[in-house]
Tab-separated table of C-alpha atoms and ligand atoms in Angstrom:
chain	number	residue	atom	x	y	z
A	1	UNK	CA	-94.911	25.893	-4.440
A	2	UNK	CA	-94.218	22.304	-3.715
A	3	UNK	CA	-90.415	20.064	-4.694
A	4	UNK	CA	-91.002	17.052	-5.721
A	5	UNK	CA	-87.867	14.737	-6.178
A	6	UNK	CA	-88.583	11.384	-7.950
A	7	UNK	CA	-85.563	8.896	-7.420
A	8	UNK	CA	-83.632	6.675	-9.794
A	9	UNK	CA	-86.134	3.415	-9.368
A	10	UNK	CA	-88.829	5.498	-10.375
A	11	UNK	CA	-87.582	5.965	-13.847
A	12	UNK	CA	-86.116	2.594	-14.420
A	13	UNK	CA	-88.620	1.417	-17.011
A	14	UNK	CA	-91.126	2.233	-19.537
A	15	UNK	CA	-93.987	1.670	-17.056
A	16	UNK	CA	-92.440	3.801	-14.360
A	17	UNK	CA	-91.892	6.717	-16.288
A	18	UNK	CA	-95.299	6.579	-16.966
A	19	UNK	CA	-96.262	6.340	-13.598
A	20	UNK	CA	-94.624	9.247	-12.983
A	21	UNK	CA	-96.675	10.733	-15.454
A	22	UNK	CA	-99.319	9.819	-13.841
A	23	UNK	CA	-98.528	10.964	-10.276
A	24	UNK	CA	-97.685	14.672	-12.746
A	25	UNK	CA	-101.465	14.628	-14.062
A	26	UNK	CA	-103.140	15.008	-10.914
A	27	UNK	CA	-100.826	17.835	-9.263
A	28	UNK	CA	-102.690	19.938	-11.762
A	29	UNK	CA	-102.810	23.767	-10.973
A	30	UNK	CA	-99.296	23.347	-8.562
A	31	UNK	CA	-96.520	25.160	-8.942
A	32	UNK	CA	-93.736	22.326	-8.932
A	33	UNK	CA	-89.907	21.880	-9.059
A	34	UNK	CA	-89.477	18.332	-10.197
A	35	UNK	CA	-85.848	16.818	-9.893
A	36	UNK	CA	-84.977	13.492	-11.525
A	37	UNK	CA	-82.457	11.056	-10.777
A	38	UNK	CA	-80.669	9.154	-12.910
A	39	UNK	CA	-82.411	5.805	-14.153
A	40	UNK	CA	-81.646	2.800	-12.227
A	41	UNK	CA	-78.217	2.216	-12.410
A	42	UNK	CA	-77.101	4.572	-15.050
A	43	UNK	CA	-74.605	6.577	-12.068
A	44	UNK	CA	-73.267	2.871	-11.680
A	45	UNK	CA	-72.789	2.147	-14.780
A	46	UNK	CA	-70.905	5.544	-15.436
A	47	UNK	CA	-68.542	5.230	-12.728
A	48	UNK	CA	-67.473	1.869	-14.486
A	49	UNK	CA	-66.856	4.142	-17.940
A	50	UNK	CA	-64.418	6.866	-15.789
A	51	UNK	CA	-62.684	3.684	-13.997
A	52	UNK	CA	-62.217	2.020	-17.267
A	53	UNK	CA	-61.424	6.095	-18.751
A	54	UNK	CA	-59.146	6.676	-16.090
A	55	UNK	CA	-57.154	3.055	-16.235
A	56	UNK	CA	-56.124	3.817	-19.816
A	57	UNK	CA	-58.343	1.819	-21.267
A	58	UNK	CA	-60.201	3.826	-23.578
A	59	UNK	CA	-61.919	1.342	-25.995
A	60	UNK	CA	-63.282	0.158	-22.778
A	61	UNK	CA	-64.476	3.245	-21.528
A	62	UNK	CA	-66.181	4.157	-24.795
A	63	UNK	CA	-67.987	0.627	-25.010
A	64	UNK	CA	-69.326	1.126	-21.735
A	65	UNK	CA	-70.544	4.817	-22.669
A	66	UNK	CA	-72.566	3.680	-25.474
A	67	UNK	CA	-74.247	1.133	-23.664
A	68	UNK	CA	-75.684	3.080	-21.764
A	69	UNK	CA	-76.524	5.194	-24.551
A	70	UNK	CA	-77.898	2.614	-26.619
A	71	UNK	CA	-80.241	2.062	-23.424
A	72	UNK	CA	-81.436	5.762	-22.546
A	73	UNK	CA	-81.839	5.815	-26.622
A	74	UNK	CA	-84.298	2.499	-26.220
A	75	UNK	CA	-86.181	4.348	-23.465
A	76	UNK	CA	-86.964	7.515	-25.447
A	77	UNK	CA	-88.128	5.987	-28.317
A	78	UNK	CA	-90.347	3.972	-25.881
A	79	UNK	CA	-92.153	6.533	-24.163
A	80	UNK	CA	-92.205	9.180	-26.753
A	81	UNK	CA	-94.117	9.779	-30.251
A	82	UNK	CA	-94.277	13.650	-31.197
A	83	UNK	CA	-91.446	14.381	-29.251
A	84	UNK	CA	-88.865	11.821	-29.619
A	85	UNK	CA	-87.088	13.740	-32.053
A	86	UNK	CA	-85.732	16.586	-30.210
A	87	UNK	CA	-85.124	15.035	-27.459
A	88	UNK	CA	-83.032	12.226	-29.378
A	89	UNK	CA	-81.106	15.886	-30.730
A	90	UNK	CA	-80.898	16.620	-26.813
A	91	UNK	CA	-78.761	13.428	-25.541
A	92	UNK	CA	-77.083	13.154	-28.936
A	93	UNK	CA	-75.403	16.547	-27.762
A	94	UNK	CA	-75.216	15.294	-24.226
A	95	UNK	CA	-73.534	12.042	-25.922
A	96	UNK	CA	-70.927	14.375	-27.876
A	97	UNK	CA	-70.222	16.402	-24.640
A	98	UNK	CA	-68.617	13.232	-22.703
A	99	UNK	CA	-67.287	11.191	-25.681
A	100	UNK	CA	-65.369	14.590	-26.515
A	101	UNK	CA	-63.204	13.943	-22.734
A	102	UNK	CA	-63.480	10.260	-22.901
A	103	UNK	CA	-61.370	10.473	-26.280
A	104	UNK	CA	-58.640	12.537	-24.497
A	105	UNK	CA	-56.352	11.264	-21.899
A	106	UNK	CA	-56.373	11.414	-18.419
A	107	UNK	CA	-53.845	14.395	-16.981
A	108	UNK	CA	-56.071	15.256	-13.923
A	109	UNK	CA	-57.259	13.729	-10.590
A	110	UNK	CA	-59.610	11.086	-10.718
A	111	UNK	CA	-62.203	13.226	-9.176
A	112	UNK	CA	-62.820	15.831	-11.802
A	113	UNK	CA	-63.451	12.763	-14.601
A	114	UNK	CA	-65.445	10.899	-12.437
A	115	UNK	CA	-67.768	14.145	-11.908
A	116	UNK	CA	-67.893	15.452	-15.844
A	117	UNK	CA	-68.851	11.912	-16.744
A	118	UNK	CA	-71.543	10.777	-14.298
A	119	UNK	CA	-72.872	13.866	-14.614
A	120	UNK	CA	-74.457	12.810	-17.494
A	121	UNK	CA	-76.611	10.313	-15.950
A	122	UNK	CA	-79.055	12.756	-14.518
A	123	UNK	CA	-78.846	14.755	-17.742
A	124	UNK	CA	-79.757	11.908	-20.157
A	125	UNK	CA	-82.643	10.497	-17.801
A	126	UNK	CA	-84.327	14.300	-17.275
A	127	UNK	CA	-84.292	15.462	-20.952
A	128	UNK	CA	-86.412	12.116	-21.674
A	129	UNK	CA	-89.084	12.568	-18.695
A	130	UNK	CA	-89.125	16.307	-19.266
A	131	UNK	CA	-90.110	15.165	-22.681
A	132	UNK	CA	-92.582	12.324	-22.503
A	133	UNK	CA	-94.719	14.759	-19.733
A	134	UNK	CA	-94.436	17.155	-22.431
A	135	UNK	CA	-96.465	14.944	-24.847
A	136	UNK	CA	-98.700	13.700	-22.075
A	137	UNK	CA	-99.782	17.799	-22.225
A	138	UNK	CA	-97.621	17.724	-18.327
A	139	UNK	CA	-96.397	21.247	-19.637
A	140	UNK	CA	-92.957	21.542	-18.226
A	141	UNK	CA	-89.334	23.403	-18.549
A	142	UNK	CA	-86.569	21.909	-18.562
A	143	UNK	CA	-83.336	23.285	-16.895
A	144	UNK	CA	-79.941	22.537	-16.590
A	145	UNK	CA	-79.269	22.638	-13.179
A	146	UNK	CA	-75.606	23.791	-13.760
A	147	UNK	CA	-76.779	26.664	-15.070
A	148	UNK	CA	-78.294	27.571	-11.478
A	149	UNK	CA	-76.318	25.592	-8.764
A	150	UNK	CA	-72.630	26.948	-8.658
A	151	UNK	CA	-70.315	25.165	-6.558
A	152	UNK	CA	-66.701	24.989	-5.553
A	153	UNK	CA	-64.281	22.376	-7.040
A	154	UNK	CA	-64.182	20.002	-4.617
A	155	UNK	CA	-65.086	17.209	-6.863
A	156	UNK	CA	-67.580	14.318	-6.214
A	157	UNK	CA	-68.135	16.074	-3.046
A	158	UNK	CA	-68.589	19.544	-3.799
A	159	UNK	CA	-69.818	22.537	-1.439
A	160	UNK	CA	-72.760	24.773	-2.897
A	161	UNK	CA	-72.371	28.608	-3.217
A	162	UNK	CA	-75.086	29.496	-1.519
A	163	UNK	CA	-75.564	32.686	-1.983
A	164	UNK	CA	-74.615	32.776	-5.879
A	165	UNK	CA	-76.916	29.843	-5.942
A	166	UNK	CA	-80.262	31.066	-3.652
A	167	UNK	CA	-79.806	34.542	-6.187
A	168	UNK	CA	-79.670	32.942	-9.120
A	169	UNK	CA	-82.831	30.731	-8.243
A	170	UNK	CA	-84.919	34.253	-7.639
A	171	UNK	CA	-83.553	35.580	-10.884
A	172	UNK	CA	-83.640	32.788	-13.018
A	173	UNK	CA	-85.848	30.103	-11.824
A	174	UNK	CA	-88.860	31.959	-9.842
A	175	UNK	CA	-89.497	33.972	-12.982
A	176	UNK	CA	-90.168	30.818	-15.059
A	177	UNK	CA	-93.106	30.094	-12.954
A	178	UNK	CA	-95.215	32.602	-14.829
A	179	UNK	CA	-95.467	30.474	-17.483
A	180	UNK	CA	-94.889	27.137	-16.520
A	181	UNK	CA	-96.315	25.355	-13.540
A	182	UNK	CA	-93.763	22.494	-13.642
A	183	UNK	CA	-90.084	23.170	-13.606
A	184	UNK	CA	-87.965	19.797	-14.330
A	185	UNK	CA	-84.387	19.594	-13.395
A	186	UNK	CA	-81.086	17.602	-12.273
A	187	UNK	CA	-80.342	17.022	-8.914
A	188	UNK	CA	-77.233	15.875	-7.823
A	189	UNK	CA	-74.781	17.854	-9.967
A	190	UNK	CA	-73.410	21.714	-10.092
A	191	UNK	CA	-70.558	23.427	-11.792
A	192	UNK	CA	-67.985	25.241	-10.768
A	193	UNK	CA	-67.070	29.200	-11.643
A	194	UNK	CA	-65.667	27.654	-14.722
A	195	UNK	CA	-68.115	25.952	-15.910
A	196	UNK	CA	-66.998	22.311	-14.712
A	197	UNK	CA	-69.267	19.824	-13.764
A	198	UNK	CA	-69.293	18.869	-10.397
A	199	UNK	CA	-71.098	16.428	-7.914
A	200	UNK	CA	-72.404	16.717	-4.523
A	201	UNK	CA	-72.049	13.056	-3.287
A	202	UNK	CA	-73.414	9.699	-3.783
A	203	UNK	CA	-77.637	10.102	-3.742
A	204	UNK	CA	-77.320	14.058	-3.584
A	205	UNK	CA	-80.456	14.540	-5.332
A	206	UNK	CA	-82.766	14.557	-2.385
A	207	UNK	CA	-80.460	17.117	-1.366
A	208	UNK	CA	-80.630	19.122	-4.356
A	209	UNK	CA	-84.492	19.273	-3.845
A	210	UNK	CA	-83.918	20.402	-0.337
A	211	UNK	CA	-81.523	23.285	-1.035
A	212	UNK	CA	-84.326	23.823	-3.899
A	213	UNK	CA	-87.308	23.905	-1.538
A	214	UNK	CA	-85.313	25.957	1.048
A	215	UNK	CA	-84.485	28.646	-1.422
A	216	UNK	CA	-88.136	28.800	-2.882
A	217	UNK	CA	-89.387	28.809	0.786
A	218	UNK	CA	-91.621	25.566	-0.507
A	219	UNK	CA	-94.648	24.725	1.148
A	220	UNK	CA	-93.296	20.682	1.202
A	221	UNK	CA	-90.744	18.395	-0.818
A	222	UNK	CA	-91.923	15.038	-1.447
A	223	UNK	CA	-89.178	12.161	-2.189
A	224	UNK	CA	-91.277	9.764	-4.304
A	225	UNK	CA	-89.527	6.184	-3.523
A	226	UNK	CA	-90.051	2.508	-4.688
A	227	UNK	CA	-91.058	1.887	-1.133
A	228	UNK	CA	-94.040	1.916	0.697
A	229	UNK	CA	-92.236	4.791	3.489
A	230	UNK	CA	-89.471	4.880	5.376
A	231	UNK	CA	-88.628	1.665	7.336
A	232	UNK	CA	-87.001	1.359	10.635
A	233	UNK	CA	-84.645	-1.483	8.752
A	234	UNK	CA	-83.778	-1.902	5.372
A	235	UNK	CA	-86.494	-4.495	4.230
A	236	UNK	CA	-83.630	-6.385	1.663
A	237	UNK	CA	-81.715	-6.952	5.119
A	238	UNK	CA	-84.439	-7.347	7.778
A	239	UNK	CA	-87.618	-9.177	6.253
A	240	UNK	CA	-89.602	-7.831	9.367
A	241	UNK	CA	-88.845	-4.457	8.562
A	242	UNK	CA	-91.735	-1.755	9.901
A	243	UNK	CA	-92.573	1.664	8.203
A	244	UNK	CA	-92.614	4.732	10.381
A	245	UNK	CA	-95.458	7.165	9.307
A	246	UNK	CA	-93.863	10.101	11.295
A	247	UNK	CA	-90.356	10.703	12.367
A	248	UNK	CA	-88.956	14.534	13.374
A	249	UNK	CA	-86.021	15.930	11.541
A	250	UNK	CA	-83.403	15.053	14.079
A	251	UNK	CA	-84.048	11.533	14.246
A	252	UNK	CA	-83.730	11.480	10.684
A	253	UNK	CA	-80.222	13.323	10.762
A	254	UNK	CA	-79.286	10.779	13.282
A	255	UNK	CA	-80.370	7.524	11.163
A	256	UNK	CA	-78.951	8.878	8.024
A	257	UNK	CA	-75.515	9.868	10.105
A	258	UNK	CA	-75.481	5.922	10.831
A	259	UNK	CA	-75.964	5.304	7.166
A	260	UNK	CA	-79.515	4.588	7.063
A	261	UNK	CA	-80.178	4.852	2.788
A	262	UNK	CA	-83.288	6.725	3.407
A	263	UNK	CA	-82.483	10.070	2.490
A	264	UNK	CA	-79.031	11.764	1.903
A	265	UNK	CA	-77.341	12.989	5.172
A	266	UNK	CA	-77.727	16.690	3.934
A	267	UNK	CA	-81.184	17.229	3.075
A	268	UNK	CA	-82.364	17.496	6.252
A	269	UNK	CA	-80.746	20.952	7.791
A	270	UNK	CA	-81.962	23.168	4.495
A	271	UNK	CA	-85.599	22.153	5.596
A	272	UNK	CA	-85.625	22.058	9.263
A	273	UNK	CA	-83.862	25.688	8.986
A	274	UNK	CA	-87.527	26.825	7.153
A	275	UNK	CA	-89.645	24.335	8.430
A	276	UNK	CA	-90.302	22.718	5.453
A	277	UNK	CA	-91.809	19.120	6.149
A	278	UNK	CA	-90.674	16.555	4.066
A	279	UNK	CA	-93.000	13.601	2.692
A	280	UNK	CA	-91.558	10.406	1.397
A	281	UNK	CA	-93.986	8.760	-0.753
A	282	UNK	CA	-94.238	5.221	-2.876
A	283	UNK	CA	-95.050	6.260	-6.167
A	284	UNK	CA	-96.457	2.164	-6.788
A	285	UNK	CA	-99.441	3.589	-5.171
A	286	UNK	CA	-99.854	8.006	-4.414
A	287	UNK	CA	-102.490	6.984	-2.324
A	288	UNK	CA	-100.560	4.972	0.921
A	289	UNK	CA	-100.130	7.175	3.518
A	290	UNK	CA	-95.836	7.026	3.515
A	291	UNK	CA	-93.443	9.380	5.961
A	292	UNK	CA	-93.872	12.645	7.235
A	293	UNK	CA	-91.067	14.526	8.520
A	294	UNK	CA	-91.275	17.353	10.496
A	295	UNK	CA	-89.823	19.754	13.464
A	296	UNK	CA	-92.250	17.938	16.208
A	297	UNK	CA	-91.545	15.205	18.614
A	298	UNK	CA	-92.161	12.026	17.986
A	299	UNK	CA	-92.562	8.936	20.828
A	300	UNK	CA	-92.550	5.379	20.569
A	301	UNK	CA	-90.363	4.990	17.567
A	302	UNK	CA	-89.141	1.340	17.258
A	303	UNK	CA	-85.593	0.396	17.172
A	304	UNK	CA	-84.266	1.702	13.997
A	305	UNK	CA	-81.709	-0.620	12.836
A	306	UNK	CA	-78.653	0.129	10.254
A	307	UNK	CA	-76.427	-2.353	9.032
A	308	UNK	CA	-73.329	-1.206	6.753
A	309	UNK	CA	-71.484	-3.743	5.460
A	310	UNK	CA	-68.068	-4.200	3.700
A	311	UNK	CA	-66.613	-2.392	6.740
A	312	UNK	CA	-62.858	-2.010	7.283
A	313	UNK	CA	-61.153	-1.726	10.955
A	314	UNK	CA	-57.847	0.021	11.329
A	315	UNK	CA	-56.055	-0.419	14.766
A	316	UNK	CA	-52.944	2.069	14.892
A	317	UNK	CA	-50.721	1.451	17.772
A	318	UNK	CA	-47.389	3.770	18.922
A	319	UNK	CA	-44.822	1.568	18.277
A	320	UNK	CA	-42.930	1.921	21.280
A	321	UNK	CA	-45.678	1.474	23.603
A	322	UNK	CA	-46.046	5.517	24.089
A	323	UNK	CA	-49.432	6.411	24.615
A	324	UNK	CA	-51.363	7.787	22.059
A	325	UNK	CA	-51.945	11.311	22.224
A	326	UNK	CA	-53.458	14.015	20.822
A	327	UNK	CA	-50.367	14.840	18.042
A	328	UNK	CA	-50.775	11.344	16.403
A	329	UNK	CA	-54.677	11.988	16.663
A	330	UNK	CA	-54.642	15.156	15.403
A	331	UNK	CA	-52.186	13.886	12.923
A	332	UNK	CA	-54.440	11.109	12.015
A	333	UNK	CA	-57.772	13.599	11.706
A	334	UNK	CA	-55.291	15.466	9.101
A	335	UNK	CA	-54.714	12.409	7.000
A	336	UNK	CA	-58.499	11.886	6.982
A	337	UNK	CA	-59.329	15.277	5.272
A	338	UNK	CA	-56.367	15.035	3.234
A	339	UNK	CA	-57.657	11.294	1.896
A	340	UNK	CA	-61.606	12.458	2.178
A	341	UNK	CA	-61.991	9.596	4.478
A	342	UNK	CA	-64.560	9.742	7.596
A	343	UNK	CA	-64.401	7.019	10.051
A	344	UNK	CA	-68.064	5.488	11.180
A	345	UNK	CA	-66.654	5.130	14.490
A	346	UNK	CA	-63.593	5.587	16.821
A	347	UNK	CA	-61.954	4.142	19.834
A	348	UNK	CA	-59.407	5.353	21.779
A	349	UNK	CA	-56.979	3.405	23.938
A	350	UNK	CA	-53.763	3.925	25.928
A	351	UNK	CA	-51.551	3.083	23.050
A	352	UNK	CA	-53.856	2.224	20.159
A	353	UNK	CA	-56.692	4.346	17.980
A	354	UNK	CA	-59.056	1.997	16.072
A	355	UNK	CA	-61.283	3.325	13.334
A	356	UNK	CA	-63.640	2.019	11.166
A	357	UNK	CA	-64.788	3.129	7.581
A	358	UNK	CA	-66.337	2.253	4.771
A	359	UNK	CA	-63.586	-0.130	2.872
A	360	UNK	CA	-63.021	1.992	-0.236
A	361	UNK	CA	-59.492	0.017	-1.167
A	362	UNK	CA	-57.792	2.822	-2.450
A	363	UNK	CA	-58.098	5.431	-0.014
A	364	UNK	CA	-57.762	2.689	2.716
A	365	UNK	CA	-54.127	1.852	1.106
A	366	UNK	CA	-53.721	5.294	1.099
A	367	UNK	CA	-54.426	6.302	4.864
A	368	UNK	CA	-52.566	2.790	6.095
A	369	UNK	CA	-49.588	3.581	4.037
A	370	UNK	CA	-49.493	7.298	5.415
A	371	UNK	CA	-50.094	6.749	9.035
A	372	UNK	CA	-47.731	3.640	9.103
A	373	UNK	CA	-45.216	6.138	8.554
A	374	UNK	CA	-45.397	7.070	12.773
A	375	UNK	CA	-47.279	4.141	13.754
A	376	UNK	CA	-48.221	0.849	13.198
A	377	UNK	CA	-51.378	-0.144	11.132
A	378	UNK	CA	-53.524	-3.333	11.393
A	379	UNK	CA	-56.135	-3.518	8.487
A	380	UNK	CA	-59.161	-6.176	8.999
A	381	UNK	CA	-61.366	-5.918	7.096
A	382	UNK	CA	-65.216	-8.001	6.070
A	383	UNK	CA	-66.744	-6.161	8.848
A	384	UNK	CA	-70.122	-4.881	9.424
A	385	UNK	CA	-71.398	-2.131	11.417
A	386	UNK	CA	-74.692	-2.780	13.258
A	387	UNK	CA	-76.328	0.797	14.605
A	388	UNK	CA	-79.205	0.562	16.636
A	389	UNK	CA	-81.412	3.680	17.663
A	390	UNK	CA	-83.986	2.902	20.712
A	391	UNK	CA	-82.840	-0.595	21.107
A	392	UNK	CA	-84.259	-3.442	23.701
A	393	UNK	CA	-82.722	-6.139	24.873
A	394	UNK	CA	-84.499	-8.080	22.715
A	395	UNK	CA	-83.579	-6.527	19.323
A	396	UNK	CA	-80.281	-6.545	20.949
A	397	UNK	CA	-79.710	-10.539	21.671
A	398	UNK	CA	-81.548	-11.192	18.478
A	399	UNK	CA	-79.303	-9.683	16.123
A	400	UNK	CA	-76.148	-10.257	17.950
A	401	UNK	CA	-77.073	-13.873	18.129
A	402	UNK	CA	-73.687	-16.165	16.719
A	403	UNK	CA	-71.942	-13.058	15.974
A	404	UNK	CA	-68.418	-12.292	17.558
A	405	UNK	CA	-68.629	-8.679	18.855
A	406	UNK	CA	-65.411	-6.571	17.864
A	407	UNK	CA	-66.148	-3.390	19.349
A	408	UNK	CA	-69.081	-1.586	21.438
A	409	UNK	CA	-70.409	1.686	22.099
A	410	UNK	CA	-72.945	2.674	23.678
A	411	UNK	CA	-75.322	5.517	24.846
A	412	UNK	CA	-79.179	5.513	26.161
A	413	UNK	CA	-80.359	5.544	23.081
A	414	UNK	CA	-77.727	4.434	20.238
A	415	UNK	CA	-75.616	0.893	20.216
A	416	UNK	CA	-73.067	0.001	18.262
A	417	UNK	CA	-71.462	-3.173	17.307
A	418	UNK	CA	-68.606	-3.781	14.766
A	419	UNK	CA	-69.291	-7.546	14.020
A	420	UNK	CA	-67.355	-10.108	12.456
B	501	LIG	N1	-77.839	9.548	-9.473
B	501	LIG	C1	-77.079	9.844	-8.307
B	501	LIG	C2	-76.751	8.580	-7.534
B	501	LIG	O1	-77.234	7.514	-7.889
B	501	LIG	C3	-77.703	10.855	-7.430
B	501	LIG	C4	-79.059	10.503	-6.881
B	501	LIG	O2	-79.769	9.696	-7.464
B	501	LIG	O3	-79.418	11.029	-5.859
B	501	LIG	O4	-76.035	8.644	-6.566
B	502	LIG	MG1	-66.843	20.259	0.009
């Protein structure tokens, strides 16, 4: 039993669909769990339809929805003949399911919209794949993954039940294997006990497919990408990017904690706990060799390089010149899981804390107008964050070069640099 998880970019167009279908044809004889992302931008474009939902604007809201259902429409009738039909009957009900909410108005948090809504994306874009390998004689089921993967409420970032989930995967999923080799499902989303959608964080699919292949005791997952492998740099930001054929599970966990895109922070643990390697694979061309990722060591990486823009720096001082302790720390840390906020990085001083985080304006507003409240709050923000993993002097001077260097840390192996 193998999970295969094919991402957004590789069901963006008529031709990649079918290239998926291609990459299907030749697993023949394979028990597979397939998950599907939602195409291209759809989970963008659906976060504009709650923000427009959410403002009050509902016209708005609903002209956005049906342009992207005008497009996942064009797609289906695209790629399928004998079964565009029911599958039309499929998102039509899918359609219904969010323009029902997006005609109501908005009483509760911003969170639980934003999660029934996008939801959607991943639904839309699997009922039409499931579909067209259908008529290509890919003989698969299709699932609703909230059916299977219960999770709490904490919306857009909500914790799987693991043990309703792993028991409903043996009762419900396993026995679908004895007549279907290909299993096709969401990845991404869950529900809650009462049935509400939920989501499990930006890019959660590959971590879907993980929790999948952990709970199925796979053989492998495979993350088919619209790369070659996994880079040491991201190629649109470094033109002399270099792929790394092998890499172990912890590096990974470390790259993707510095906010490497690769893979999703999560997906690692559920397959290192089993021992599950993971393959990342270019589904251009099957045949390149791509990453393998795996519990062994690995030597002579090279530097492995993450930039994260649009990065804000808060520097919180004690207003009287007190030193800052561990109750306004500790304070601070509370505000942070009360805003779900994480900081990238943190310095302490005598009577300052800096952080820095991701600039997402409205929680940022939040956290400065909150902590201002016992100290005071600088904001800059237009920062980047430069991480780099196994770094020479070289790398170092190069990309530093011009740059005025806010902040520095530092171990053997990890740099970083908040840059302005
Ligand atoms: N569609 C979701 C996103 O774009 C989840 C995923 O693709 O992994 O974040
Ligand atoms: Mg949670």
């Amino acid at each position: 039993m193998m999970v295969f998880k094919f991402g957004g970019a590789s069901v963006n167009s008529v031709e990649r669909i079918q290239s998926v279908g291609h990459i299907m044809k030749h697993q023949a004889g394979e028990k597979i769990v397939v998950i599907v992302s939602a195409m291209g931008k759809t989970t963008n474009a659906l976060e504009k339809v709650v923000d427009a939902f959410f403002a009050g604007k509902k016209e708005d809201a609903l002209q956005l929805f049906e342009q992207v259902k005008q497009q996942h429409l064009t797609t289906a009738k695209y790629v399928l003949v004998t079964h565009y039909l029911p599958c039309e009957q499929q998102l039509k009900d899918f359609f219904t399911e969010a323009e029902w909410l997006l005609h109501d108005k908005p009483v509760r948090d911003y969170d639980y919209y934003y999660d029934q809504v996008v939801c959607a994306g991943e639904l839309f874009s699997t009922a039409i794949v499931s579909a067209y390998l259908n008529e290509i004689g890919v003989n698969n089921k299709w699932l609703d993954v909230r059916d299977i993967f219960r999770t709490d409420d904490d919306f857009r970032d909500a914790t799987i039940d693991w043990e309703y989930t792993s028991s409903k995967i043996q009762h419900s999923v396993v026995p679908l294997f004895a007549a279907t080799n290909i299993i096709l499902t969401q990845g991404f989303i869950g529900a809650t006990d009462e049935n509400e959608s939920t989501t499990l964080g930006r890019e959660g699919s590959d971590y879907t497919a993980a929790v999948f292949a952990n709970m199925l005791d796979a053989k492998s997952q495979t993350i088919w990408k619209d790369v070659e492998s996994v880079m040491n740099a991201d190629p649109k930001q470094f033109a002399d990017a270099v792929s790394i054929p092998e890499l172990n599970y912890n590096e990974v966990i470390e790259m993707a904690y510095y906010g490497a895109q690769v893979i999703h922070p999560k997906t690692i643990k559920p397959l290192q706990n089993k021992g599950i390697p993971l393959y990342v694979k270019c589904f251009f061309d099957p045949s390149l060799p791509g990453t393998v990722i795996h519990d062994k060591p690995v030597h002579n990486l090279p530097p492995i390089i993450v930039l994260k823009e649009k990065q804000v720096m808060l520097v919180m001082s004690s207003r009287d010149f007190s030193f800052i302790g561990e109750q306004h720390i500790g304070h601070l840390y509370n505000l942070f899981e009360k805003i779900h906020i994480k900081p990238n990085l943190t310095q302490n001083g005598a009577i300052s804390f800096v952080c820095v985080m991701d600039d997402r304006a409205e929680k940022i507003e939040k956290l400065a107008l909150e902590a201002s409240v016992f100290l005071d709050v600088q904001v800059v923000k237009s920062l980047s964050l430069l991480t780099v993993r196994h770094y020479t002097k070289d790398v170092f001077e190069k990309l530093t070069e011009g740059k005025m260097i806010l902040l520095r840390q530092q171990t053997p192996e990890t740099i970083q640099l908040l840059l302005q």
